Amino acid sequence: MRRLLFAAVVALVSMPPAATAQVYDRQQLAKVEAVHIVVHNQAEDGCLPSPDVLKVEAETLLRQSGVVVRDAVTAGAYLLEILPTAGSVANFPDSCFGNVQIKLTRGEMLADRTVGFVISAHDGRVGLAPKSTFQDRFRSAVNLMVTALVKEIHKAHSL
């Protein structure tokens, strides 16, 4: 039984980060011109020692793609939230297990005069990895998700 558990953990550790769910509203993505980025760090136990690395990764990818990155949410800017969650694993010392999600939202007045959010969201598994490399796994996952988001923004602009 221990060998089976060990083999399963080794398989999890060796798996790369992956985006597992994606939601797009193409009509709204066609309106994206500017984005403000916020990281809501929910990682514990030293699993993400420098959360700003995720913000820099997203900013770099967005700027390279031609999307304006703003320091504050201003008129017309969408909010890109990066939500990493992680913690240590009791049976595996010096390791972390986690997930990261990105959400692109913008408050918008709806027909019934309420305020709603237009959303593009990605939810990705970061998995189990040594604590020393876990931040890099978060960065890789954010890279994959923002790259996919940028592709969808460009696709929506070309329609």
Short mmCIF file of N, CA and C in Angstrom, two decimals:
data_model
loop_
_atom_site.label_atom_id
_atom_site.label_comp_id
_atom_site.label_asym_id
_atom_site.label_seq_id
_atom_site.Cartn_x
_atom_site.Cartn_y
_atom_site.Cartn_z
N MET A 1 0.82 -1.19 0.00
CA MET A 1 0.00 0.00 0.00
C MET A 1 0.87 1.26 0.00
N ARG A 2 1.94 1.25 0.81
CA ARG A 2 2.83 2.41 0.85
C ARG A 2 3.49 2.65 -0.50
N ARG A 3 3.86 1.55 -1.19
CA ARG A 3 4.47 1.70 -2.52
C ARG A 3 3.49 2.33 -3.50
N LEU A 4 2.23 1.92 -3.43
CA LEU A 4 1.21 2.48 -4.31
C LEU A 4 1.02 3.97 -4.03
N LEU A 5 0.95 4.33 -2.76
CA LEU A 5 0.82 5.73 -2.38
C LEU A 5 2.03 6.53 -2.84
N PHE A 6 3.23 5.97 -2.65
CA PHE A 6 4.45 6.65 -3.08
C PHE A 6 4.44 6.86 -4.59
N ALA A 7 4.02 5.83 -5.35
CA ALA A 7 3.98 5.95 -6.82
C ALA A 7 2.98 7.03 -7.24
N ALA A 8 1.85 7.10 -6.54
CA ALA A 8 0.86 8.13 -6.88
C ALA A 8 1.40 9.52 -6.61
N VAL A 9 2.10 9.69 -5.50
CA VAL A 9 2.67 11.00 -5.16
C VAL A 9 3.75 11.38 -6.16
N VAL A 10 4.60 10.44 -6.54
CA VAL A 10 5.64 10.72 -7.53
C VAL A 10 5.00 11.15 -8.84
N ALA A 11 3.92 10.50 -9.22
CA ALA A 11 3.23 10.88 -10.46
C ALA A 11 2.67 12.29 -10.35
N LEU A 12 2.08 12.63 -9.22
CA LEU A 12 1.55 13.99 -9.02
C LEU A 12 2.64 15.04 -9.05
N VAL A 13 3.75 14.75 -8.40
CA VAL A 13 4.85 15.71 -8.34
C VAL A 13 5.42 15.98 -9.72
N SER A 14 5.48 14.96 -10.54
CA SER A 14 6.09 15.13 -11.86
C SER A 14 5.15 15.74 -12.88
N MET A 15 3.87 15.85 -12.57
CA MET A 15 2.92 16.43 -13.52
C MET A 15 3.10 17.94 -13.58
N PRO A 16 3.10 18.51 -14.77
CA PRO A 16 3.22 19.97 -14.89
C PRO A 16 1.93 20.65 -14.50
N PRO A 17 2.01 21.93 -14.14
CA PRO A 17 0.78 22.67 -13.87
C PRO A 17 -0.11 22.66 -15.09
N ALA A 18 -1.42 22.66 -14.87
CA ALA A 18 -2.33 22.61 -16.01
C ALA A 18 -3.58 23.41 -15.74
N ALA A 19 -4.05 24.08 -16.77
CA ALA A 19 -5.34 24.76 -16.68
C ALA A 19 -6.42 23.69 -16.82
N THR A 20 -7.40 23.69 -15.93
CA THR A 20 -8.40 22.65 -15.97
C THR A 20 -9.78 23.14 -16.38
N ALA A 21 -10.05 24.41 -16.22
CA ALA A 21 -11.36 24.93 -16.59
C ALA A 21 -11.20 26.34 -17.14
N GLN A 22 -11.96 26.65 -18.17
CA GLN A 22 -11.88 27.97 -18.77
C GLN A 22 -13.28 28.45 -19.14
N VAL A 23 -13.54 29.72 -18.90
CA VAL A 23 -14.82 30.33 -19.25
C VAL A 23 -14.51 31.63 -19.98
N TYR A 24 -15.17 31.87 -21.10
CA TYR A 24 -14.96 33.10 -21.86
C TYR A 24 -16.29 33.68 -22.27
N ASP A 25 -16.37 34.98 -22.28
CA ASP A 25 -17.49 35.70 -22.89
C ASP A 25 -16.86 36.50 -24.02
N ARG A 26 -16.94 35.97 -25.24
CA ARG A 26 -16.24 36.58 -26.38
C ARG A 26 -16.71 38.01 -26.66
N GLN A 27 -17.99 38.29 -26.46
CA GLN A 27 -18.47 39.65 -26.69
C GLN A 27 -17.77 40.63 -25.74
N GLN A 28 -17.56 40.22 -24.52
CA GLN A 28 -16.89 41.09 -23.56
C GLN A 28 -15.38 41.12 -23.80
N LEU A 29 -14.79 39.99 -24.16
CA LEU A 29 -13.35 39.98 -24.42
C LEU A 29 -12.98 40.90 -25.57
N ALA A 30 -13.90 41.10 -26.50
CA ALA A 30 -13.65 42.01 -27.62
C ALA A 30 -13.51 43.45 -27.14
N LYS A 31 -13.99 43.76 -25.94
CA LYS A 31 -13.91 45.11 -25.38
C LYS A 31 -12.66 45.34 -24.55
N VAL A 32 -11.89 44.30 -24.28
CA VAL A 32 -10.73 44.44 -23.39
C VAL A 32 -9.64 45.24 -24.08
N GLU A 33 -9.30 46.37 -23.50
CA GLU A 33 -8.20 47.21 -23.97
C GLU A 33 -7.18 47.43 -22.86
N ALA A 34 -7.66 47.46 -21.61
CA ALA A 34 -6.79 47.74 -20.46
C ALA A 34 -7.18 46.85 -19.29
N VAL A 35 -6.16 46.50 -18.49
CA VAL A 35 -6.35 45.58 -17.37
C VAL A 35 -5.58 46.09 -16.16
N HIS A 36 -6.16 45.92 -14.99
CA HIS A 36 -5.48 46.15 -13.71
C HIS A 36 -5.34 44.79 -13.05
N ILE A 37 -4.15 44.47 -12.51
CA ILE A 37 -3.88 43.14 -11.96
C ILE A 37 -3.73 43.21 -10.45
N VAL A 38 -4.39 42.26 -9.77
CA VAL A 38 -4.29 42.14 -8.32
C VAL A 38 -4.04 40.67 -7.98
N VAL A 39 -3.11 40.41 -7.07
CA VAL A 39 -2.87 39.05 -6.58
C VAL A 39 -3.45 38.95 -5.18
N HIS A 40 -4.36 38.01 -5.00
CA HIS A 40 -4.93 37.73 -3.68
C HIS A 40 -4.26 36.45 -3.18
N ASN A 41 -3.15 36.60 -2.48
CA ASN A 41 -2.37 35.45 -2.05
C ASN A 41 -3.06 34.72 -0.91
N GLN A 42 -3.48 33.50 -1.18
CA GLN A 42 -4.07 32.64 -0.16
C GLN A 42 -3.19 31.43 0.10
N ALA A 43 -1.94 31.51 -0.33
CA ALA A 43 -0.99 30.42 -0.10
C ALA A 43 -0.41 30.56 1.31
N GLU A 44 -0.24 29.43 1.96
CA GLU A 44 0.27 29.42 3.33
C GLU A 44 1.56 28.60 3.40
N ASP A 45 2.16 28.62 4.56
CA ASP A 45 3.31 27.76 4.88
C ASP A 45 4.52 28.00 3.99
N GLY A 46 4.68 29.22 3.48
CA GLY A 46 5.84 29.54 2.65
C GLY A 46 5.79 28.96 1.25
N CYS A 47 4.61 28.57 0.79
CA CYS A 47 4.47 27.97 -0.55
C CYS A 47 4.56 29.01 -1.67
N LEU A 48 4.34 30.28 -1.34
CA LEU A 48 4.46 31.36 -2.33
C LEU A 48 5.13 32.55 -1.64
N PRO A 49 6.47 32.50 -1.50
CA PRO A 49 7.16 33.55 -0.74
C PRO A 49 7.12 34.93 -1.39
N SER A 50 6.99 35.00 -2.71
CA SER A 50 6.97 36.29 -3.42
C SER A 50 5.77 36.34 -4.37
N PRO A 51 4.59 36.67 -3.87
CA PRO A 51 3.40 36.66 -4.73
C PRO A 51 3.47 37.65 -5.89
N ASP A 52 4.26 38.71 -5.76
CA ASP A 52 4.36 39.69 -6.85
C ASP A 52 4.97 39.09 -8.12
N VAL A 53 5.65 37.95 -8.00
CA VAL A 53 6.19 37.27 -9.19
C VAL A 53 5.05 36.92 -10.14
N LEU A 54 3.90 36.55 -9.59
CA LEU A 54 2.75 36.19 -10.43
C LEU A 54 2.20 37.41 -11.15
N LYS A 55 2.17 38.55 -10.46
CA LYS A 55 1.71 39.79 -11.08
C LYS A 55 2.64 40.21 -12.21
N VAL A 56 3.93 40.13 -11.97
CA VAL A 56 4.91 40.50 -13.00
C VAL A 56 4.78 39.59 -14.22
N GLU A 57 4.58 38.29 -13.98
CA GLU A 57 4.41 37.34 -15.09
C GLU A 57 3.21 37.73 -15.95
N ALA A 58 2.08 38.01 -15.30
CA ALA A 58 0.86 38.39 -16.03
C ALA A 58 1.05 39.72 -16.75
N GLU A 59 1.64 40.71 -16.06
CA GLU A 59 1.87 42.02 -16.69
C GLU A 59 2.72 41.89 -17.94
N THR A 60 3.77 41.13 -17.85
CA THR A 60 4.69 40.96 -18.99
C THR A 60 3.96 40.38 -20.19
N LEU A 61 3.21 39.31 -19.96
CA LEU A 61 2.49 38.67 -21.06
C LEU A 61 1.43 39.58 -21.67
N LEU A 62 0.70 40.30 -20.82
CA LEU A 62 -0.33 41.20 -21.33
C LEU A 62 0.28 42.35 -22.13
N ARG A 63 1.33 42.95 -21.59
CA ARG A 63 1.97 44.07 -22.31
C ARG A 63 2.54 43.60 -23.65
N GLN A 64 3.19 42.42 -23.66
CA GLN A 64 3.74 41.90 -24.91
C GLN A 64 2.66 41.66 -25.96
N SER A 65 1.44 41.39 -25.49
CA SER A 65 0.35 41.12 -26.42
C SER A 65 -0.38 42.39 -26.85
N GLY A 66 0.00 43.54 -26.28
CA GLY A 66 -0.63 44.80 -26.67
C GLY A 66 -1.75 45.25 -25.75
N VAL A 67 -2.00 44.52 -24.67
CA VAL A 67 -3.03 44.93 -23.71
C VAL A 67 -2.38 45.90 -22.72
N VAL A 68 -3.01 47.04 -22.49
CA VAL A 68 -2.50 48.05 -21.57
C VAL A 68 -2.69 47.55 -20.14
N VAL A 69 -1.66 47.68 -19.32
CA VAL A 69 -1.75 47.33 -17.90
C VAL A 69 -1.74 48.62 -17.11
N ARG A 70 -2.78 48.80 -16.30
CA ARG A 70 -2.92 50.02 -15.50
C ARG A 70 -2.63 49.75 -14.03
N ASP A 71 -2.20 50.80 -13.32
CA ASP A 71 -1.91 50.69 -11.90
C ASP A 71 -3.16 50.72 -11.03
N ALA A 72 -4.29 51.10 -11.62
CA ALA A 72 -5.54 51.16 -10.87
C ALA A 72 -6.70 50.84 -11.82
N VAL A 73 -7.81 50.41 -11.24
CA VAL A 73 -8.99 50.18 -12.05
C VAL A 73 -9.59 51.54 -12.37
N THR A 74 -9.58 51.88 -13.64
CA THR A 74 -10.15 53.15 -14.08
C THR A 74 -11.25 52.84 -15.10
N ALA A 75 -11.91 53.84 -15.55
CA ALA A 75 -13.01 53.65 -16.50
C ALA A 75 -12.56 52.79 -17.67
N GLY A 76 -13.29 51.73 -17.90
CA GLY A 76 -13.00 50.86 -19.03
C GLY A 76 -12.00 49.76 -18.75
N ALA A 77 -11.31 49.81 -17.64
CA ALA A 77 -10.31 48.79 -17.34
C ALA A 77 -10.97 47.57 -16.71
N TYR A 78 -10.52 46.43 -17.09
CA TYR A 78 -10.97 45.18 -16.49
C TYR A 78 -10.04 44.85 -15.32
N LEU A 79 -10.53 44.06 -14.40
CA LEU A 79 -9.75 43.64 -13.24
C LEU A 79 -9.35 42.19 -13.44
N LEU A 80 -8.04 41.93 -13.44
CA LEU A 80 -7.53 40.56 -13.52
C LEU A 80 -7.07 40.17 -12.13
N GLU A 81 -7.79 39.24 -11.53
CA GLU A 81 -7.45 38.76 -10.20
C GLU A 81 -6.73 37.43 -10.32
N ILE A 82 -5.62 37.30 -9.62
CA ILE A 82 -4.87 36.06 -9.56
C ILE A 82 -5.04 35.53 -8.14
N LEU A 83 -5.57 34.31 -8.01
CA LEU A 83 -5.91 33.76 -6.70
C LEU A 83 -5.18 32.45 -6.45
N PRO A 84 -3.94 32.50 -5.94
CA PRO A 84 -3.23 31.27 -5.60
C PRO A 84 -3.62 30.76 -4.22
N THR A 85 -3.83 29.46 -4.11
CA THR A 85 -4.07 28.83 -2.82
C THR A 85 -3.12 27.64 -2.70
N ALA A 86 -2.54 27.47 -1.51
CA ALA A 86 -1.62 26.35 -1.30
C ALA A 86 -1.34 26.20 0.18
N GLY A 87 -0.83 25.06 0.51
CA GLY A 87 -0.42 24.79 1.88
C GLY A 87 0.48 23.58 1.89
N SER A 88 1.11 23.37 3.03
CA SER A 88 2.00 22.22 3.15
C SER A 88 1.18 20.95 3.31
N VAL A 89 1.83 19.83 3.05
CA VAL A 89 1.19 18.52 3.13
C VAL A 89 1.84 17.76 4.28
N ALA A 90 1.02 17.35 5.24
CA ALA A 90 1.53 16.74 6.48
C ALA A 90 2.43 15.54 6.24
N ASN A 91 2.06 14.66 5.35
CA ASN A 91 2.83 13.43 5.14
C ASN A 91 4.06 13.61 4.26
N PHE A 92 4.20 14.79 3.68
CA PHE A 92 5.31 15.05 2.77
C PHE A 92 6.01 16.33 3.19
N PRO A 93 7.00 16.21 4.07
CA PRO A 93 7.67 17.41 4.58
C PRO A 93 8.30 18.23 3.45
N ASP A 94 8.32 19.53 3.67
CA ASP A 94 8.91 20.46 2.70
C ASP A 94 8.24 20.38 1.33
N SER A 95 6.93 20.11 1.31
CA SER A 95 6.20 20.09 0.06
C SER A 95 4.95 20.95 0.19
N CYS A 96 4.39 21.31 -0.95
CA CYS A 96 3.17 22.11 -0.98
C CYS A 96 2.21 21.50 -1.99
N PHE A 97 0.94 21.74 -1.77
CA PHE A 97 -0.10 21.33 -2.70
C PHE A 97 -0.97 22.55 -2.95
N GLY A 98 -1.32 22.83 -4.21
CA GLY A 98 -2.09 24.05 -4.45
C GLY A 98 -2.81 24.12 -5.76
N ASN A 99 -3.44 25.27 -5.94
CA ASN A 99 -4.28 25.58 -7.09
C ASN A 99 -4.15 27.07 -7.35
N VAL A 100 -4.37 27.49 -8.57
CA VAL A 100 -4.40 28.91 -8.88
C VAL A 100 -5.55 29.18 -9.83
N GLN A 101 -6.17 30.32 -9.65
CA GLN A 101 -7.30 30.71 -10.48
C GLN A 101 -7.06 32.15 -10.94
N ILE A 102 -7.45 32.46 -12.16
CA ILE A 102 -7.46 33.86 -12.60
C ILE A 102 -8.87 34.19 -13.03
N LYS A 103 -9.27 35.43 -12.75
CA LYS A 103 -10.59 35.92 -13.13
C LYS A 103 -10.44 37.30 -13.75
N LEU A 104 -11.04 37.48 -14.88
CA LEU A 104 -11.08 38.78 -15.53
C LEU A 104 -12.50 39.30 -15.41
N THR A 105 -12.69 40.41 -14.71
CA THR A 105 -14.04 40.92 -14.45
C THR A 105 -14.11 42.41 -14.73
N ARG A 106 -15.35 42.88 -14.90
CA ARG A 106 -15.61 44.31 -15.03
C ARG A 106 -17.05 44.56 -14.63
N GLY A 107 -17.23 45.44 -13.68
CA GLY A 107 -18.59 45.78 -13.29
C GLY A 107 -19.29 46.43 -14.46
N GLU A 108 -20.53 46.05 -14.72
CA GLU A 108 -21.25 46.60 -15.86
C GLU A 108 -22.73 46.71 -15.50
N MET A 109 -23.34 47.82 -15.86
CA MET A 109 -24.76 48.03 -15.61
C MET A 109 -25.56 47.10 -16.52
N LEU A 110 -26.43 46.30 -15.90
CA LEU A 110 -27.25 45.37 -16.66
C LEU A 110 -28.60 46.03 -16.99
N ALA A 111 -29.36 45.38 -17.84
CA ALA A 111 -30.64 45.93 -18.30
C ALA A 111 -31.60 46.22 -17.16
N ASP A 112 -31.55 45.41 -16.10
CA ASP A 112 -32.46 45.63 -14.98
C ASP A 112 -31.91 46.64 -13.96
N ARG A 113 -30.88 47.38 -14.36
CA ARG A 113 -30.25 48.43 -13.55
C ARG A 113 -29.46 47.89 -12.36
N THR A 114 -29.15 46.59 -12.35
CA THR A 114 -28.25 46.05 -11.34
C THR A 114 -26.86 45.98 -11.95
N VAL A 115 -25.88 45.81 -11.10
CA VAL A 115 -24.51 45.72 -11.59
C VAL A 115 -24.10 44.26 -11.60
N GLY A 116 -23.58 43.82 -12.73
CA GLY A 116 -23.11 42.44 -12.85
C GLY A 116 -21.65 42.43 -13.24
N PHE A 117 -21.12 41.25 -13.38
CA PHE A 117 -19.73 41.12 -13.80
C PHE A 117 -19.65 40.29 -15.07
N VAL A 118 -18.85 40.75 -15.99
CA VAL A 118 -18.55 39.95 -17.17
C VAL A 118 -17.25 39.23 -16.84
N ILE A 119 -17.21 37.94 -17.11
CA ILE A 119 -16.12 37.14 -16.57
C ILE A 119 -15.44 36.30 -17.65
N SER A 120 -14.14 36.22 -17.50
CA SER A 120 -13.34 35.19 -18.13
C SER A 120 -12.57 34.57 -16.98
N ALA A 121 -12.66 33.27 -16.83
CA ALA A 121 -12.02 32.64 -15.68
C ALA A 121 -11.26 31.39 -16.11
N HIS A 122 -10.18 31.15 -15.43
CA HIS A 122 -9.37 29.94 -15.60
C HIS A 122 -9.13 29.38 -14.22
N ASP A 123 -9.20 28.09 -14.09
CA ASP A 123 -8.93 27.42 -12.83
C ASP A 123 -7.92 26.33 -13.13
N GLY A 124 -6.80 26.34 -12.44
CA GLY A 124 -5.76 25.38 -12.76
C GLY A 124 -5.15 24.71 -11.56
N ARG A 125 -4.81 23.47 -11.74
CA ARG A 125 -4.16 22.69 -10.71
C ARG A 125 -2.66 22.95 -10.76
N VAL A 126 -2.09 23.23 -9.63
CA VAL A 126 -0.64 23.36 -9.54
C VAL A 126 -0.06 22.05 -9.03
N GLY A 127 -0.82 21.33 -8.23
CA GLY A 127 -0.43 20.00 -7.79
C GLY A 127 0.47 20.00 -6.57
N LEU A 128 1.20 18.93 -6.41
CA LEU A 128 2.10 18.72 -5.30
C LEU A 128 3.53 18.84 -5.79
N ALA A 129 4.35 19.58 -5.06
CA ALA A 129 5.75 19.76 -5.46
C ALA A 129 6.55 20.18 -4.24
N PRO A 130 7.87 20.05 -4.32
CA PRO A 130 8.71 20.53 -3.23
C PRO A 130 8.50 22.03 -3.02
N LYS A 131 8.54 22.45 -1.78
CA LYS A 131 8.33 23.86 -1.43
C LYS A 131 9.33 24.76 -2.17
N SER A 132 10.55 24.28 -2.37
CA SER A 132 11.58 25.09 -3.01
C SER A 132 11.27 25.42 -4.47
N THR A 133 10.44 24.64 -5.12
CA THR A 133 10.11 24.90 -6.54
C THR A 133 8.65 25.29 -6.74
N PHE A 134 7.91 25.41 -5.66
CA PHE A 134 6.47 25.62 -5.79
C PHE A 134 6.13 26.98 -6.39
N GLN A 135 6.86 28.00 -6.05
CA GLN A 135 6.60 29.32 -6.63
C GLN A 135 6.75 29.28 -8.15
N ASP A 136 7.74 28.56 -8.64
CA ASP A 136 7.93 28.43 -10.09
C ASP A 136 6.74 27.71 -10.74
N ARG A 137 6.16 26.75 -10.03
CA ARG A 137 4.98 26.05 -10.56
C ARG A 137 3.79 27.02 -10.66
N PHE A 138 3.62 27.86 -9.65
CA PHE A 138 2.57 28.89 -9.72
C PHE A 138 2.82 29.81 -10.92
N ARG A 139 4.06 30.26 -11.09
CA ARG A 139 4.39 31.16 -12.19
C ARG A 139 4.10 30.50 -13.53
N SER A 140 4.46 29.23 -13.68
CA SER A 140 4.19 28.50 -14.92
C SER A 140 2.69 28.38 -15.19
N ALA A 141 1.93 28.10 -14.14
CA ALA A 141 0.48 27.97 -14.30
C ALA A 141 -0.14 29.31 -14.72
N VAL A 142 0.29 30.40 -14.09
CA VAL A 142 -0.22 31.73 -14.46
C VAL A 142 0.17 32.04 -15.90
N ASN A 143 1.37 31.69 -16.29
CA ASN A 143 1.82 31.89 -17.67
C ASN A 143 0.88 31.18 -18.64
N LEU A 144 0.58 29.92 -18.38
CA LEU A 144 -0.32 29.15 -19.26
C LEU A 144 -1.70 29.80 -19.34
N MET A 145 -2.23 30.21 -18.19
CA MET A 145 -3.58 30.76 -18.16
C MET A 145 -3.66 32.12 -18.83
N VAL A 146 -2.71 33.00 -18.55
CA VAL A 146 -2.73 34.33 -19.16
C VAL A 146 -2.46 34.23 -20.66
N THR A 147 -1.59 33.32 -21.06
CA THR A 147 -1.34 33.11 -22.49
C THR A 147 -2.63 32.67 -23.20
N ALA A 148 -3.38 31.75 -22.58
CA ALA A 148 -4.66 31.32 -23.15
C ALA A 148 -5.66 32.47 -23.18
N LEU A 149 -5.69 33.27 -22.13
CA LEU A 149 -6.58 34.43 -22.08
C LEU A 149 -6.24 35.43 -23.18
N VAL A 150 -4.96 35.71 -23.36
CA VAL A 150 -4.52 36.64 -24.41
C VAL A 150 -4.95 36.14 -25.79
N LYS A 151 -4.80 34.85 -26.03
CA LYS A 151 -5.23 34.28 -27.31
C LYS A 151 -6.73 34.49 -27.53
N GLU A 152 -7.51 34.29 -26.48
CA GLU A 152 -8.96 34.49 -26.58
C GLU A 152 -9.31 35.96 -26.79
N ILE A 153 -8.57 36.86 -26.15
CA ILE A 153 -8.80 38.30 -26.35
C ILE A 153 -8.52 38.67 -27.81
N HIS A 154 -7.39 38.19 -28.33
CA HIS A 154 -7.06 38.49 -29.73
C HIS A 154 -8.08 37.88 -30.68
N LYS A 155 -8.53 36.67 -30.38
CA LYS A 155 -9.54 36.02 -31.23
C LYS A 155 -10.83 36.83 -31.21
N ALA A 156 -11.23 37.30 -30.04
CA ALA A 156 -12.46 38.08 -29.92
C ALA A 156 -12.34 39.42 -30.65
N HIS A 157 -11.16 40.03 -30.62
CA HIS A 157 -10.95 41.31 -31.33
C HIS A 157 -10.99 41.13 -32.84
N SER A 158 -10.64 39.93 -33.33
CA SER A 158 -10.58 39.72 -34.77
C SER A 158 -11.92 39.31 -35.36
N LEU A 159 -12.92 39.04 -34.52
CA LEU A 159 -14.24 38.63 -35.03
C LEU A 159 -15.03 39.80 -35.56
#
